Tab-separated table of C-alpha atoms in Angstrom:
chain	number	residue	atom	x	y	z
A	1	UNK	CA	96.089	-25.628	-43.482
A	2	UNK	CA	96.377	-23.189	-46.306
A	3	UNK	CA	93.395	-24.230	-49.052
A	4	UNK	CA	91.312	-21.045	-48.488
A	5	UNK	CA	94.371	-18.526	-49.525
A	6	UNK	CA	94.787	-17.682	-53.148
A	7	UNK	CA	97.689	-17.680	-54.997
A	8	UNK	CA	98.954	-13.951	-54.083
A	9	UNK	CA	98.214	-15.020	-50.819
A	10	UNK	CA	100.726	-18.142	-50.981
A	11	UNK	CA	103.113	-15.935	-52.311
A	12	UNK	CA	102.954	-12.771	-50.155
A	13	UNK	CA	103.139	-15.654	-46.958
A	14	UNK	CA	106.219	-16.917	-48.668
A	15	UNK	CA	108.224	-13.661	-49.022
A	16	UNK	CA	107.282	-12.692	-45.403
A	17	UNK	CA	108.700	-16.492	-44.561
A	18	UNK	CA	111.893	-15.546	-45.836
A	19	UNK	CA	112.533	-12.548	-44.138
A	20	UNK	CA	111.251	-13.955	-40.731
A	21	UNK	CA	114.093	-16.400	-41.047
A	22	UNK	CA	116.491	-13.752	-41.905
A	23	UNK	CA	115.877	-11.516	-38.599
A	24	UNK	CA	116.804	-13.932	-36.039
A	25	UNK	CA	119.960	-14.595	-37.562
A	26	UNK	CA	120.478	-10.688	-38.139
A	27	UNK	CA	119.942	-9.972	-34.497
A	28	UNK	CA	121.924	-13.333	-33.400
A	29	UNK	CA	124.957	-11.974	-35.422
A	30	UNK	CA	124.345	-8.449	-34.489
A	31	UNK	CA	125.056	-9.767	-30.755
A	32	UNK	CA	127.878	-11.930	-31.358
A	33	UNK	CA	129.825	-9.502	-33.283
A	34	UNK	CA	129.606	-7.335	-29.959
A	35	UNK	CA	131.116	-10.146	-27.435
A	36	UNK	CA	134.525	-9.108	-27.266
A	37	UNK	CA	133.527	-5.833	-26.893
A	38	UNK	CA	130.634	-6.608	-24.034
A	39	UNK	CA	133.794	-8.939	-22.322
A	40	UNK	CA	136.151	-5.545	-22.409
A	41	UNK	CA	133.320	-3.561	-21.039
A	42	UNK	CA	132.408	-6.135	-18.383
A	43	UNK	CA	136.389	-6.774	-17.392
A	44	UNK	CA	134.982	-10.372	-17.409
A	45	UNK	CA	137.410	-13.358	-17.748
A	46	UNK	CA	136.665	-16.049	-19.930
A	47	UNK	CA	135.058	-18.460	-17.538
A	48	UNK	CA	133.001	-15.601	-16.671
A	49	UNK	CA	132.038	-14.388	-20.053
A	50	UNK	CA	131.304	-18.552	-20.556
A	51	UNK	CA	128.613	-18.499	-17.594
A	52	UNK	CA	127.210	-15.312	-19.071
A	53	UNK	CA	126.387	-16.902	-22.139
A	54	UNK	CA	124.958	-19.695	-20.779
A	55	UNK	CA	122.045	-17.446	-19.807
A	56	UNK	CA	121.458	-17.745	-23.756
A	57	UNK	CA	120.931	-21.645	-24.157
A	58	UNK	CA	118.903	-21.410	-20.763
A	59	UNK	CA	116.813	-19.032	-22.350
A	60	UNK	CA	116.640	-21.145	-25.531
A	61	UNK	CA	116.399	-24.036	-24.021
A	62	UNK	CA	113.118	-23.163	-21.998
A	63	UNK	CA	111.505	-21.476	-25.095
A	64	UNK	CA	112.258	-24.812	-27.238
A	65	UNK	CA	110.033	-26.763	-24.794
A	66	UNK	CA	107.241	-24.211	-24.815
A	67	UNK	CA	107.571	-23.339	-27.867
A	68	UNK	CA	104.696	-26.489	-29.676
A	69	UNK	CA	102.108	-25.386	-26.417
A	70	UNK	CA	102.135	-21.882	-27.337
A	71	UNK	CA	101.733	-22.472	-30.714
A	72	UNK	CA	98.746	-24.923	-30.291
A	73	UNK	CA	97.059	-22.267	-27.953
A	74	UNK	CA	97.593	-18.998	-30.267
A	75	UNK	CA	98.706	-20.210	-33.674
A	76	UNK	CA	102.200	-20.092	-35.461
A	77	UNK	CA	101.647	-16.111	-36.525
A	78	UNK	CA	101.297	-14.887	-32.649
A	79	UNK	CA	104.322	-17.228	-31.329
A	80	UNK	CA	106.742	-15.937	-34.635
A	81	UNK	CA	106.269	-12.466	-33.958
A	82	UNK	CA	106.105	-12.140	-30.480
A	83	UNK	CA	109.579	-14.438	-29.996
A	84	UNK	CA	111.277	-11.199	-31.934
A	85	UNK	CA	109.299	-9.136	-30.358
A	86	UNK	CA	110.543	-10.342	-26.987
A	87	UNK	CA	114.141	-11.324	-28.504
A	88	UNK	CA	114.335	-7.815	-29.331
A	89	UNK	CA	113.839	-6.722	-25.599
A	90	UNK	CA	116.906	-9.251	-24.546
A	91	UNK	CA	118.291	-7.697	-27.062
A	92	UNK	CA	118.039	-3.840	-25.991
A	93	UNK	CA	118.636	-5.230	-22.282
A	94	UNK	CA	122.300	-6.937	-23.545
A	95	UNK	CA	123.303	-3.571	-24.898
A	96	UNK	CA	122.420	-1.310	-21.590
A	97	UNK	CA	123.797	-4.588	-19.275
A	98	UNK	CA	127.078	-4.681	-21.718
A	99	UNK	CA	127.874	-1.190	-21.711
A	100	UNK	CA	125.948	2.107	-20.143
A	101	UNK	CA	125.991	-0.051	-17.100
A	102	UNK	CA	128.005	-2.640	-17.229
A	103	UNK	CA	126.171	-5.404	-15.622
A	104	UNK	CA	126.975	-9.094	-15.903
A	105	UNK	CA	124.284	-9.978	-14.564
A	106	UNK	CA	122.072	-7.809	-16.826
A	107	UNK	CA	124.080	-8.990	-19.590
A	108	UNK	CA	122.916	-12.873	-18.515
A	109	UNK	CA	119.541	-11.692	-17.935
A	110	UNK	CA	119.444	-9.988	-21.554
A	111	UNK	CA	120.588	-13.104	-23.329
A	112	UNK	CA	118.222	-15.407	-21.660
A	113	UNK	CA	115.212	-13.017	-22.450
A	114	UNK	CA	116.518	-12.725	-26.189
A	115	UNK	CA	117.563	-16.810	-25.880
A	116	UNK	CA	113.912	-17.201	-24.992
A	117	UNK	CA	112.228	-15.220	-27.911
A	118	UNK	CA	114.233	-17.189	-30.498
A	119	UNK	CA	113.606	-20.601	-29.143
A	120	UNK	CA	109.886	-20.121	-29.384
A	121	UNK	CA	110.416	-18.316	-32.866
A	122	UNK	CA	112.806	-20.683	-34.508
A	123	UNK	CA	110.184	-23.370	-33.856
A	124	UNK	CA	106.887	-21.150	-35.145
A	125	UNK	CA	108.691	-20.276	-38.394
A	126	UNK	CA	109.778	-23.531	-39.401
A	127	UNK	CA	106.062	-24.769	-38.580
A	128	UNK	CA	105.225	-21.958	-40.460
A	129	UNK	CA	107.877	-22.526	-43.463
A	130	UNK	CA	106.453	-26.347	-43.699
A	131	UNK	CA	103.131	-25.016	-43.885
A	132	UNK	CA	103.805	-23.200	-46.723
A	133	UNK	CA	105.619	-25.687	-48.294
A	134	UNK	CA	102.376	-27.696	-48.191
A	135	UNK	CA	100.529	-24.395	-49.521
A	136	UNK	CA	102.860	-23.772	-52.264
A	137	UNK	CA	103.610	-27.791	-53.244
A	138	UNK	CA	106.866	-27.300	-53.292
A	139	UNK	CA	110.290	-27.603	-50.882
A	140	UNK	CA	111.247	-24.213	-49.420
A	141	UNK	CA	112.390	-25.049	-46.057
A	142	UNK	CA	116.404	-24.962	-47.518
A	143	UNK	CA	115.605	-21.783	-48.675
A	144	UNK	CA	114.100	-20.239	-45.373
A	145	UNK	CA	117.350	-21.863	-44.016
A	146	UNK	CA	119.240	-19.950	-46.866
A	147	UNK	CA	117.693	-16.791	-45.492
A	148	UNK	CA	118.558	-17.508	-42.559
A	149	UNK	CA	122.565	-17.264	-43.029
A	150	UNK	CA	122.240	-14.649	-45.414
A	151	UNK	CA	120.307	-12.796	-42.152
A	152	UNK	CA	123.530	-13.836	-39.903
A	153	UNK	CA	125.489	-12.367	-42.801
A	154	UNK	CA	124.278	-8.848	-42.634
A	155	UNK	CA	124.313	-8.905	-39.191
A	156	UNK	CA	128.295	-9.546	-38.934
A	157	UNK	CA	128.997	-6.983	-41.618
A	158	UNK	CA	126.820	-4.641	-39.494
A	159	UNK	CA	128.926	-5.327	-36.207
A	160	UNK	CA	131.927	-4.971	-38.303
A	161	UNK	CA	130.625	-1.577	-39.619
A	162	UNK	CA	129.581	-0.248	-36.303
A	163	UNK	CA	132.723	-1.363	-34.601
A	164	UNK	CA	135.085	0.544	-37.003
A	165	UNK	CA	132.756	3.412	-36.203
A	166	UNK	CA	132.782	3.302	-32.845
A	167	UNK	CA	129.249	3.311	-31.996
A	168	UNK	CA	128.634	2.288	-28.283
A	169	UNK	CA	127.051	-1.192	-28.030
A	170	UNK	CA	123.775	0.036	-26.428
A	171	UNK	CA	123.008	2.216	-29.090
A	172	UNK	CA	123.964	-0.409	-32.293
A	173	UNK	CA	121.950	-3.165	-30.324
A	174	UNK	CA	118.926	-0.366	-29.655
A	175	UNK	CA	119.152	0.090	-33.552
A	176	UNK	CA	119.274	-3.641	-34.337
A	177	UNK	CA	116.177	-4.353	-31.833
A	178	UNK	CA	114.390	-1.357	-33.598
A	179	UNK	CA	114.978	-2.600	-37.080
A	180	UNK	CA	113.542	-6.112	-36.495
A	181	UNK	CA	110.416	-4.773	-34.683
A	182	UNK	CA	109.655	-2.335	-37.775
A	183	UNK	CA	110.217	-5.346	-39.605
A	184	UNK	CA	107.840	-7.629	-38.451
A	185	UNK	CA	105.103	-4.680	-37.758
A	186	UNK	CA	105.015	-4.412	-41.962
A	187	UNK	CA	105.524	-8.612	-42.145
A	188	UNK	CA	102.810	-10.045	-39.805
A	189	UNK	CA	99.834	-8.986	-42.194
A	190	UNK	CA	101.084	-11.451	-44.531
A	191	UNK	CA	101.365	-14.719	-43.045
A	192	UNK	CA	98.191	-16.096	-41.897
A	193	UNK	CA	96.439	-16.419	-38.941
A	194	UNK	CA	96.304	-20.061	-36.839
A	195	UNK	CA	98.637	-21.516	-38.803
A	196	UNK	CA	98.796	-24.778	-36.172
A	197	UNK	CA	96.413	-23.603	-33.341
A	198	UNK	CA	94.054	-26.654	-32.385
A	199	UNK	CA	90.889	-24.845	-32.871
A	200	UNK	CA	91.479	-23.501	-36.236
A	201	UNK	CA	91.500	-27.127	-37.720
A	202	UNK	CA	88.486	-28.287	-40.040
A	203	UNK	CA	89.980	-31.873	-39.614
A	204	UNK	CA	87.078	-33.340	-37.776
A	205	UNK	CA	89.690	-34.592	-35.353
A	206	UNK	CA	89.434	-33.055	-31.551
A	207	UNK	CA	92.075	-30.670	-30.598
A	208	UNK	CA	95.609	-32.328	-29.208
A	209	UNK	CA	95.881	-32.633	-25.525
A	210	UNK	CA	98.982	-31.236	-23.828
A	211	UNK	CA	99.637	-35.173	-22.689
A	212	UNK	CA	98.951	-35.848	-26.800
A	213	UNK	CA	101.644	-33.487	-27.264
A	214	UNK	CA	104.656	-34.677	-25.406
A	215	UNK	CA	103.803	-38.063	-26.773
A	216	UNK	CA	105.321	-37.202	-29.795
A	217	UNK	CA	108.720	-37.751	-28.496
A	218	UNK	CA	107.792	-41.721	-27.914
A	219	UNK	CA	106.556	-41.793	-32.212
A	220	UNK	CA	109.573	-43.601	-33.762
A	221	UNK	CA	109.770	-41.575	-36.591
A	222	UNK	CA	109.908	-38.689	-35.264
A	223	UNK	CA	112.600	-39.884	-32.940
A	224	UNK	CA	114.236	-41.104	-36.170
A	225	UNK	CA	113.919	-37.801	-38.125
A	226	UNK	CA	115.176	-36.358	-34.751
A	227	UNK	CA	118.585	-38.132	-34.526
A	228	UNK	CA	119.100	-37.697	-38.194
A	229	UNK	CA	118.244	-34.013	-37.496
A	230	UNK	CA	120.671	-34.194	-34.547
A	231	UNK	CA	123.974	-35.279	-35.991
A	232	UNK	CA	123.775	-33.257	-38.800
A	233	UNK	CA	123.158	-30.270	-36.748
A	234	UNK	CA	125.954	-31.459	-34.656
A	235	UNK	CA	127.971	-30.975	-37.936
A	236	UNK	CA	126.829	-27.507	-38.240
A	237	UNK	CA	127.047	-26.425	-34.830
A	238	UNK	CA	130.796	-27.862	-34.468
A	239	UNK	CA	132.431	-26.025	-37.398
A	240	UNK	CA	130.572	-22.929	-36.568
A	241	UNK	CA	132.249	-22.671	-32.904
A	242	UNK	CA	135.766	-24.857	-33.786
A	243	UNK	CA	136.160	-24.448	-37.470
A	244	UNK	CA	138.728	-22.185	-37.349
A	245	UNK	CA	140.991	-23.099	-34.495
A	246	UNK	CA	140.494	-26.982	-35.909
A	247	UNK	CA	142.100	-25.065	-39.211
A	248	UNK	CA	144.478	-23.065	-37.435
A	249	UNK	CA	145.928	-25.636	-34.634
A	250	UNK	CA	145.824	-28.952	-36.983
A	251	UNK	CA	147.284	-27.021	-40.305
A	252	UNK	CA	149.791	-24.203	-38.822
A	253	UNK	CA	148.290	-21.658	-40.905
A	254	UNK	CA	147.732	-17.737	-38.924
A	255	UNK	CA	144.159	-17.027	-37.538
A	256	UNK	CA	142.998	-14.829	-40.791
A	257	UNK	CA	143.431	-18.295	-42.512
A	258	UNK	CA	141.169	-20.143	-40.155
A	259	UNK	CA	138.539	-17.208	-40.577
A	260	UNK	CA	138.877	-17.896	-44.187
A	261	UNK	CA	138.560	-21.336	-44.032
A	262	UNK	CA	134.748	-20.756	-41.662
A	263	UNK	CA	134.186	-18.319	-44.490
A	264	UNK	CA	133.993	-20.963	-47.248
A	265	UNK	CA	132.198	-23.079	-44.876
A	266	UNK	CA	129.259	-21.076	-44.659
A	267	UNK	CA	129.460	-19.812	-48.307
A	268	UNK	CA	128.747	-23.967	-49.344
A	269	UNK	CA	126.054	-24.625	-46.992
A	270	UNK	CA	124.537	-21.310	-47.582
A	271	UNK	CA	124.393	-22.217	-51.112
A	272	UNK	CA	123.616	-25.480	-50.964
A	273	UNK	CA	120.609	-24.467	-49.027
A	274	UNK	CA	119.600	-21.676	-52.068
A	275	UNK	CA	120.192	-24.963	-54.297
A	276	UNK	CA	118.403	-27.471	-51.671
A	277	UNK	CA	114.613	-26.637	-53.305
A	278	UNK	CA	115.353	-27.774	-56.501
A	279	UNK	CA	117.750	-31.225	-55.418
A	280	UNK	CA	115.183	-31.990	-53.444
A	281	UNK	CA	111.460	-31.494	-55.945
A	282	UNK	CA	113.894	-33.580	-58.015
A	283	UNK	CA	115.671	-36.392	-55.743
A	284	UNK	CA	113.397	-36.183	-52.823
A	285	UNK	CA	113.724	-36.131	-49.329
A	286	UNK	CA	115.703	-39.788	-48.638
A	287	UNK	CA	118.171	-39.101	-51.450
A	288	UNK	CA	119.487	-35.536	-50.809
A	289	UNK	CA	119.942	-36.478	-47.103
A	290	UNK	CA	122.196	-39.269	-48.155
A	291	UNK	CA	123.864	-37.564	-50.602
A	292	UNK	CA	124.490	-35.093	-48.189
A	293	UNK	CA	125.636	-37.070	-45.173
A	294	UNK	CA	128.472	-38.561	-47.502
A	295	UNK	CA	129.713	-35.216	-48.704
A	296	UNK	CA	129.798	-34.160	-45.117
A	297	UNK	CA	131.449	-37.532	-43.986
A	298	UNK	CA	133.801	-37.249	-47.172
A	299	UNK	CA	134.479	-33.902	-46.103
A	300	UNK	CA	135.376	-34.386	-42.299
A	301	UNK	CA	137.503	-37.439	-43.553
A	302	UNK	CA	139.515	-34.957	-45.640
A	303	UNK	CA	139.905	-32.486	-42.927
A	304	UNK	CA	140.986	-34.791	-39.848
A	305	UNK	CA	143.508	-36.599	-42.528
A	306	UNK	CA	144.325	-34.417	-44.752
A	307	UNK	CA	148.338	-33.150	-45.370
A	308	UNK	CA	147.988	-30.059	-46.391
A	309	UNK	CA	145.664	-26.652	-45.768
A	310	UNK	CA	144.649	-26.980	-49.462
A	311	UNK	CA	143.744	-30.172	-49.748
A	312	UNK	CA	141.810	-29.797	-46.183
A	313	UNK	CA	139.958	-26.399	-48.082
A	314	UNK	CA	138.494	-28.987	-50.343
A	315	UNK	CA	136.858	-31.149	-47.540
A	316	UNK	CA	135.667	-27.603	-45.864
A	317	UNK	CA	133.475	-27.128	-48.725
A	318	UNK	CA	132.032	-30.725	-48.816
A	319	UNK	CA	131.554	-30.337	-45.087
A	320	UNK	CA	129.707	-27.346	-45.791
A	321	UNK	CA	127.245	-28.935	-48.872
A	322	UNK	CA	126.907	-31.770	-46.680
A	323	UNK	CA	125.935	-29.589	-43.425
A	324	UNK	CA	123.426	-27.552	-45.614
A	325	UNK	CA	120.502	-30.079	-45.676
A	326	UNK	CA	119.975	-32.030	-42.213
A	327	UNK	CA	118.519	-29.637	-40.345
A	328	UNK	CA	115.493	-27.842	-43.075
A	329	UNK	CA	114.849	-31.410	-45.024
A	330	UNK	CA	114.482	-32.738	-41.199
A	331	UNK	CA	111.498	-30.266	-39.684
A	332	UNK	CA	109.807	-30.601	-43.565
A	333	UNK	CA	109.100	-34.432	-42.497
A	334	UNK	CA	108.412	-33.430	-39.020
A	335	UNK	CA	105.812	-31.231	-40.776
A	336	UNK	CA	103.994	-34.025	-42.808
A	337	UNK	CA	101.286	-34.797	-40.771
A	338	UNK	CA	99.415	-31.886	-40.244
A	339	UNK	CA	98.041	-32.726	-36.916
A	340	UNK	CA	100.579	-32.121	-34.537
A	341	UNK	CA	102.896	-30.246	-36.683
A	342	UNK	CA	103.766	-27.596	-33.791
A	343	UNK	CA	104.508	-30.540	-31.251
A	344	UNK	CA	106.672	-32.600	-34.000
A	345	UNK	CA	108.874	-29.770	-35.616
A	346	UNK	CA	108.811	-28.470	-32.016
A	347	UNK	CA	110.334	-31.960	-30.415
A	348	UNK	CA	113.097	-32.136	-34.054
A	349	UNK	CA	113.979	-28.792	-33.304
A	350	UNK	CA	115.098	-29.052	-29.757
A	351	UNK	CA	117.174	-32.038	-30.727
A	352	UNK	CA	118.829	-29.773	-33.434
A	353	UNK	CA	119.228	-27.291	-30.543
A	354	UNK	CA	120.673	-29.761	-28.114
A	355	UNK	CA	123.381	-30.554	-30.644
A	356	UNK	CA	124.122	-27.056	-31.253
A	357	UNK	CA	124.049	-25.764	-27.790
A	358	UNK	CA	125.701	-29.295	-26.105
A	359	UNK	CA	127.599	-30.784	-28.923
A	360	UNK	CA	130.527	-28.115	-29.426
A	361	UNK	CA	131.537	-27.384	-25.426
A	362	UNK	CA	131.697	-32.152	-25.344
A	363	UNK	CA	134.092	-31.796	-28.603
A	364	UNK	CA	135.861	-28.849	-27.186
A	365	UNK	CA	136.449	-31.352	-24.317
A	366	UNK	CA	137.308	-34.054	-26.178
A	367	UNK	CA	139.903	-32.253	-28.131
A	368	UNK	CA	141.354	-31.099	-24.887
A	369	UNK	CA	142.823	-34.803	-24.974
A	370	UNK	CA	143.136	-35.809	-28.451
A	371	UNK	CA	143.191	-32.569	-30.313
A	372	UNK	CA	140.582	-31.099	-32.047
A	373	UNK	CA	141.379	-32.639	-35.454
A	374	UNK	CA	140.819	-36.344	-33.827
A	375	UNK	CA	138.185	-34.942	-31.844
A	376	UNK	CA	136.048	-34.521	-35.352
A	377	UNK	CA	135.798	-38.323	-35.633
A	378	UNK	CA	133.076	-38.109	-33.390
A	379	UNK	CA	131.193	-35.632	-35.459
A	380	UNK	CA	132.231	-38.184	-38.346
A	381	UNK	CA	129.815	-40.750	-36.313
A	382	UNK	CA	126.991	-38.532	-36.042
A	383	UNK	CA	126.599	-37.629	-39.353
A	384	UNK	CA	127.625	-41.276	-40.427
A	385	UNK	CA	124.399	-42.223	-38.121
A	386	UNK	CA	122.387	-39.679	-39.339
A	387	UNK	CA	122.742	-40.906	-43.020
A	388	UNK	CA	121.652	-44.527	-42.249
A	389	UNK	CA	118.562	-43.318	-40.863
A	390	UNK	CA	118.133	-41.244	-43.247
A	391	UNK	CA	114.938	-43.240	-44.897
A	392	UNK	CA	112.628	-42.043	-41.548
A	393	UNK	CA	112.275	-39.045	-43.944
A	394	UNK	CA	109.920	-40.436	-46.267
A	395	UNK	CA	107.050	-38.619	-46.656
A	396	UNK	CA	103.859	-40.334	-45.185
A	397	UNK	CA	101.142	-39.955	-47.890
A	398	UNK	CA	101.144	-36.398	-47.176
A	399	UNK	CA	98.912	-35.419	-50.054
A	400	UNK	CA	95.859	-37.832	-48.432
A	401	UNK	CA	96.686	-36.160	-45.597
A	402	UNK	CA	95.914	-32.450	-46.380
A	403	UNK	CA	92.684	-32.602	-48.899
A	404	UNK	CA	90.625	-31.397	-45.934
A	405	UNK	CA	89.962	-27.719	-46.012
A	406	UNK	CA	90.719	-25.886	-43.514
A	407	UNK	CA	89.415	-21.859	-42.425
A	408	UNK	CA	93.081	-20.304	-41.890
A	409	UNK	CA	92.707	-16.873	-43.529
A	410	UNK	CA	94.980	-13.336	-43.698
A	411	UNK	CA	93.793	-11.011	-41.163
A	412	UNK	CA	95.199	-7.323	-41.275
């Protein structure tokens, strides 16, 4: 997609990359560090508060599935920046609903307007990432992932800061909104135009059919990539909602430990994700993933079995290296072919999305019975699954299939 861009071009598209990772996990944080707050505000039990929330994966949910469409119509660029754009509205509308007015219902309405404008985002920038992966001939997805969680980062230290301050939640999630859209307003210019719009291909192939589109979810590959894809985002997704109350009721240790023990979670995967470029220019694609799905399986053994909060610290971190990788290495061989790329990274992505939005309230469920520490062995079989599938990763002659020019070009 990328052969008329020089090199500053590549580059310039690259840095802007990174950073449009980093803003939707900024403004994600910046709203979760503001939920017991918005609760307070709203006087809103915790069944309640759950149903409020759920306006988020409804929002995501629906913006997943749109998400390839739009981008065939009006290119990856358009889709990326106006998913913040309208994130950043459910954003502004959380903050008046959570506390100038104190609205539930504006509060739901908010998070599915902001669930909607990362759903159709998170899919446009990893069909952008691949593409410049491709462009640059070289694996960056980790590190867009990487950017990511450093993003989520700065937002929680942000919501920390402006909670100790005391600044009203309207006015820190006003500021957050405002930040991203100055953000992208200097960003756009550098990512190209029609990155994965139908008519901006010099393929000699006619554009894909909405019909062509949803096939994608009969290709077995894809479907392979997908379920690999999905139980290592399950993997993700469950330590980031039960890590620390799996640390805190299977160990005995006080809830600062538990935070501690999430903290080192995301500290591995974060850096295994900075690391994943390199593993994977060297290893490749099939390797890494294996690799990784026994360090997470290794890990998870060592935390359902383990004796002693130490000793379960350990598996934490190789949970955390073996987390970092499913979920980028995944959408870079949805991204091979580059007809279709929208529609497959699209289809991968709302599997990873399932997982995360599905997979934690079934284990929380689960562990209701069993405890959560038992409840992990099913995460154990997902990620177990995920690594024996792990060779639908392969890359498909990808260099045969992108020698065709094609008339993508930076427009200011």
């Amino acid at each position: 997609m990328a052969h008329s861009l020089n090199t500053r071009q590549i580059h310039l598209w690259r840095i802007a990359i990174y950073f449009f990772f980093a803003l939707p996990g900024f403004s994600t944080a910046t709203w979760i560090s503001r939920t017991p707050t918005i609760r307070d505000a709203l006087g809103a039990s915790t069944n309640e508060m759950g149903w409020i929330i759920f306006g988020l994966a409804t929002g995501s949910i629906i913006g997943l599935l749109g998400a390839s469409h739009f981008i065939a119509r009006f290119g990856g660029r358009f889709v990326m920046v106006s998913g913040l754009a309208i994130g950043s509205i459910g954003l502004i509308t959380v903050g008046l609903g959570g506390s100038w007015l104190a609205q539930g219902v504006m509060v739901f309405i908010g998070l599915a307007i902001f669930g909607f404008g990362n759903g159709i985002c998170d899919v446009a920038m990893n069909v952008e990432g691949t593409e410049v992966e491709h462009a640059a001939k070289k694996s960056l997805l980790t590190g867009f992932h990487a950017a990511f969680s450093a993003g989520t980062l700065i937002g929680a230290i942000t919501g920390a800061v402006a909670i100790k301050a005391g600044i009203p939640i309207h006015i820190h999630l006003a500021f957050a909104a405002i930040i991203v859209v100055l953000a992208i307003i200097y960003l756009y210019r550098m990512v190209p135009a029609g990155t994965a719009q139908d008519n901006k291909t010099d393929s000699g192939e006619p554009p894909m059919t909405t019909r062509e589109r949803m096939a994608v979810w009969k290709e077995p590959r894809t479907i392979l990539i997908g379920i690999v894809v999905l139980g290592m985002a399950f993997a993700e997704g469950s330590a980031n909602d039960w890590l620390p109350l799996v640390i805190v009721d299977g160990y005995n240790v006080t809830p600062a430990t538990g935070s501690f023990a999430f903290g080192i979670f995301v500290a591995a995967m974060t850096i295994g994700r900075a690391l994943g470029g390199k593993l994977l220019d060297r290893f490749g694609r099939v390797a890494v993933l294996r690799t990784s799905a026994l360090l997470a399986v290794a890990g998870l053994l060592i935390v359902i079995f383990g004796k002693s909060f130490g000793f379960a610290a350990i598996g934490v971190v190789l949970w955390g290296f073996g987390s970092a990788f499913g979920f980028p290495v995944g959408l870079s061989a949805a991204g091979d072919n580059p007809r279709g790329v929208a529609a497959r990274v699209g289809a991968v992505t709302t599997l990873a999305y399932f997982a995360f939005l599905v997979g934690p309230p079934v284990l929380g469920i689960i562990g209701e019975s069993v405890g959560l520490l038992r409840a992990l062995l099913v995460v154990l079989v997902g990620v177990t699954i995920a690594g024996l599938l792990s060779h639908a990763a392969k890359p498909i002659g990808q260099q045969e299939l992108r020698e065709k020019p094609s008339d993508v070009s930076l427009h200011s």
